mmCIF file with all atom_site columns, C-alpha atoms in Angstrom:
data_model
loop_
_atom_site.group_PDB
_atom_site.id
_atom_site.type_symbol
_atom_site.label_atom_id
_atom_site.label_alt_id
_atom_site.label_comp_id
_atom_site.label_asym_id
_atom_site.label_entity_id
_atom_site.label_seq_id
_atom_site.pdbx_PDB_ins_code
_atom_site.Cartn_x
_atom_site.Cartn_y
_atom_site.Cartn_z
_atom_site.occupancy
_atom_site.B_iso_or_equiv
_atom_site.pdbx_formal_charge
_atom_site.auth_seq_id
_atom_site.auth_comp_id
_atom_site.auth_asym_id
_atom_site.auth_atom_id
_atom_site.pdbx_PDB_model_num
ATOM 1  C CA . PRO A 1 1  ? 0.382   30.368  8.164   1.00 63.00 ? 1  PRO A CA 1
ATOM 2  C CA . ASP A 1 2  ? -1.161  28.826  10.848  1.00 77.00 ? 2  ASP A CA 1
ATOM 3  C CA . CYS A 1 3  ? -1.394  25.857  9.460   1.00 79.00 ? 3  CYS A CA 1
ATOM 4  C CA . LEU A 1 4  ? 2.212   25.088  10.223  1.00 86.00 ? 4  LEU A CA 1
ATOM 5  C CA . HIS A 1 5  ? 1.371   25.108  13.685  1.00 89.00 ? 5  HIS A CA 1
ATOM 6  C CA . ARG A 1 6  ? -1.131  22.438  13.650  1.00 91.00 ? 6  ARG A CA 1
ATOM 7  C CA . LYS A 1 7  ? -0.470  19.208  15.591  1.00 93.00 ? 7  LYS A CA 1
ATOM 8  C CA . VAL A 1 8  ? -1.435  16.124  13.846  1.00 92.00 ? 8  VAL A CA 1
ATOM 9  C CA . ALA A 1 9  ? -4.370  15.309  16.273  1.00 93.00 ? 9  ALA A CA 1
ATOM 10 C CA . GLY A 1 10 ? -5.558  18.462  14.889  1.00 90.00 ? 10 GLY A CA 1
ATOM 11 C CA . VAL A 1 11 ? -5.199  16.863  11.116  1.00 88.00 ? 11 VAL A CA 1
ATOM 12 C CA . MET A 1 12 ? -5.984  13.141  11.313  1.00 90.00 ? 12 MET A CA 1
ATOM 13 C CA . ASN A 1 13 ? -8.436  11.110  10.393  1.00 88.00 ? 13 ASN A CA 1
ATOM 14 C CA . ARG A 1 14 ? -9.623  9.140   13.583  1.00 90.00 ? 14 ARG A CA 1
ATOM 15 C CA . ALA A 1 15 ? -11.799 6.357   11.484  1.00 90.00 ? 15 ALA A CA 1
ATOM 16 C CA . PRO A 1 16 ? -9.176  5.347   8.666   1.00 90.00 ? 16 PRO A CA 1
ATOM 17 C CA . ALA A 1 17 ? -10.442 2.811   6.138   1.00 92.00 ? 17 ALA A CA 1
ATOM 18 C CA . THR A 1 18 ? -7.871  -0.620  7.276   1.00 95.00 ? 18 THR A CA 1
ATOM 19 C CA . ILE A 1 19 ? -7.302  -4.154  6.043   1.00 97.00 ? 19 ILE A CA 1
ATOM 20 C CA . THR A 1 20 ? -6.531  -7.325  7.961   1.00 98.00 ? 20 THR A CA 1
ATOM 21 C CA . VAL A 1 21 ? -3.488  -9.353  7.057   1.00 98.00 ? 21 VAL A CA 1
ATOM 22 C CA . ASP A 1 22 ? -5.700  -12.442 6.070   1.00 98.00 ? 22 ASP A CA 1
ATOM 23 C CA . ARG A 1 23 ? -7.079  -10.102 3.136   1.00 97.00 ? 23 ARG A CA 1
ATOM 24 C CA . LEU A 1 24 ? -6.487  -10.452 -0.304  1.00 97.00 ? 24 LEU A CA 1
ATOM 25 C CA . ALA A 1 25 ? -4.107  -7.889  -1.513  1.00 96.00 ? 25 ALA A CA 1
ATOM 26 C CA . ALA A 1 26 ? -6.769  -7.465  -4.590  1.00 95.00 ? 26 ALA A CA 1
ATOM 27 C CA . GLU A 1 27 ? -9.326  -6.557  -1.889  1.00 96.00 ? 27 GLU A CA 1
ATOM 28 C CA . ALA A 1 28 ? -7.261  -3.975  -0.602  1.00 95.00 ? 28 ALA A CA 1
ATOM 29 C CA . LEU A 1 29 ? -7.441  -2.672  -3.647  1.00 92.00 ? 29 LEU A CA 1
ATOM 30 C CA . GLN A 1 30 ? -10.979 -2.498  -3.813  1.00 92.00 ? 30 GLN A CA 1
ATOM 31 C CA . VAL A 1 31 ? -11.151 -0.894  -0.511  1.00 92.00 ? 31 VAL A CA 1
ATOM 32 C CA . MET A 1 32 ? -9.143  2.426   -1.785  1.00 90.00 ? 32 MET A CA 1
ATOM 33 C CA . GLU A 1 33 ? -11.085 2.164   -4.666  1.00 88.00 ? 33 GLU A CA 1
ATOM 34 C CA . SER A 1 34 ? -14.573 2.561   -3.254  1.00 88.00 ? 34 SER A CA 1
ATOM 35 C CA . HIS A 1 35 ? -13.864 5.551   -1.515  1.00 78.00 ? 35 HIS A CA 1
ATOM 36 C CA . ARG A 1 36 ? -13.648 9.184   -3.387  1.00 71.00 ? 36 ARG A CA 1
ATOM 37 C CA . PRO A 1 37 ? -10.944 8.470   -5.756  1.00 66.00 ? 37 PRO A CA 1
ATOM 38 C CA . GLY A 1 38 ? -7.664  8.849   -5.278  1.00 66.00 ? 38 GLY A CA 1
ATOM 39 C CA . ALA A 1 39 ? -8.595  9.423   -0.979  1.00 74.00 ? 39 ALA A CA 1
ATOM 40 C CA . ILE A 1 40 ? -7.163  6.743   -0.086  1.00 81.00 ? 40 ILE A CA 1
ATOM 41 C CA . GLY A 1 41 ? -3.474  5.766   -0.779  1.00 86.00 ? 41 GLY A CA 1
ATOM 42 C CA . ASP A 1 42 ? -2.461  4.145   2.136   1.00 92.00 ? 42 ASP A CA 1
ATOM 43 C CA . LEU A 1 43 ? -4.213  1.162   4.659   1.00 95.00 ? 43 LEU A CA 1
ATOM 44 C CA . PRO A 1 44 ? -3.475  0.482   7.830   1.00 96.00 ? 44 PRO A CA 1
ATOM 45 C CA . VAL A 1 45 ? -2.526  -2.976  8.427   1.00 98.00 ? 45 VAL A CA 1
ATOM 46 C CA . LEU A 1 46 ? -4.300  -4.516  11.388  1.00 98.00 ? 46 LEU A CA 1
ATOM 47 C CA . ASP A 1 47 ? -3.533  -8.673  12.485  1.00 98.00 ? 47 ASP A CA 1
ATOM 48 C CA . GLU A 1 48 ? -6.764  -11.160 13.839  1.00 96.00 ? 48 GLU A CA 1
ATOM 49 C CA . GLU A 1 49 ? -6.445  -9.042  17.650  1.00 97.00 ? 49 GLU A CA 1
ATOM 50 C CA . GLY A 1 50 ? -6.974  -5.139  15.587  1.00 96.00 ? 50 GLY A CA 1
ATOM 51 C CA . ARG A 1 51 ? -3.429  -4.243  16.346  1.00 97.00 ? 51 ARG A CA 1
ATOM 52 C CA . LEU A 1 52 ? -1.488  -1.718  13.785  1.00 97.00 ? 52 LEU A CA 1
ATOM 53 C CA . VAL A 1 53 ? 1.205   -4.245  11.840  1.00 98.00 ? 53 VAL A CA 1
ATOM 54 C CA . GLY A 1 54 ? 2.391   -2.538  9.261   1.00 98.00 ? 54 GLY A CA 1
ATOM 55 C CA . ALA A 1 55 ? 0.705   -0.152  6.284   1.00 97.00 ? 55 ALA A CA 1
ATOM 56 C CA . LEU A 1 56 ? 0.133   -0.700  2.141   1.00 97.00 ? 56 LEU A CA 1
ATOM 57 C CA . THR A 1 57 ? 0.331   1.055   -0.046  1.00 94.00 ? 57 THR A CA 1
ATOM 58 C CA . LEU A 1 58 ? -1.087  2.079   -3.342  1.00 91.00 ? 58 LEU A CA 1
ATOM 59 C CA . LYS A 1 59 ? 2.841   1.930   -4.175  1.00 94.00 ? 59 LYS A CA 1
ATOM 60 C CA . ASP A 1 60 ? 3.137   -1.817  -2.626  1.00 96.00 ? 60 ASP A CA 1
ATOM 61 C CA . LEU A 1 61 ? 0.345   -2.595  -5.180  1.00 94.00 ? 61 LEU A CA 1
ATOM 62 C CA . LEU A 1 62 ? 1.478   -0.903  -7.984  1.00 94.00 ? 62 LEU A CA 1
ATOM 63 C CA . LYS A 1 63 ? 5.305   -2.843  -7.765  1.00 95.00 ? 63 LYS A CA 1
ATOM 64 C CA . ALA A 1 64 ? 3.096   -6.412  -6.837  1.00 94.00 ? 64 ALA A CA 1
ATOM 65 C CA . GLY A 1 65 ? 1.606   -5.923  -9.889  1.00 94.00 ? 65 GLY A CA 1
ATOM 66 C CA . ILE A 1 66 ? -2.126  -5.817  -8.387  1.00 89.00 ? 66 ILE A CA 1
ATOM 67 C CA . VAL A 1 67 ? -2.339  -2.985  -10.020 1.00 83.00 ? 67 VAL A CA 1
#
């Protein structure tokens, strides 16, 4: 099918929900839950200047005992 030949640019979210490094893990969970259930399982993590420094996953929150 044609979907196997689509580039990332054509399917990515250009304005994803994000979280900054200074926020609490519980706040990240709230951000994930505030969207359609199951819609967010990963959050890009930004530093103070808005640069990408990592990603926080629902699995990370589970492992930390937040969920």
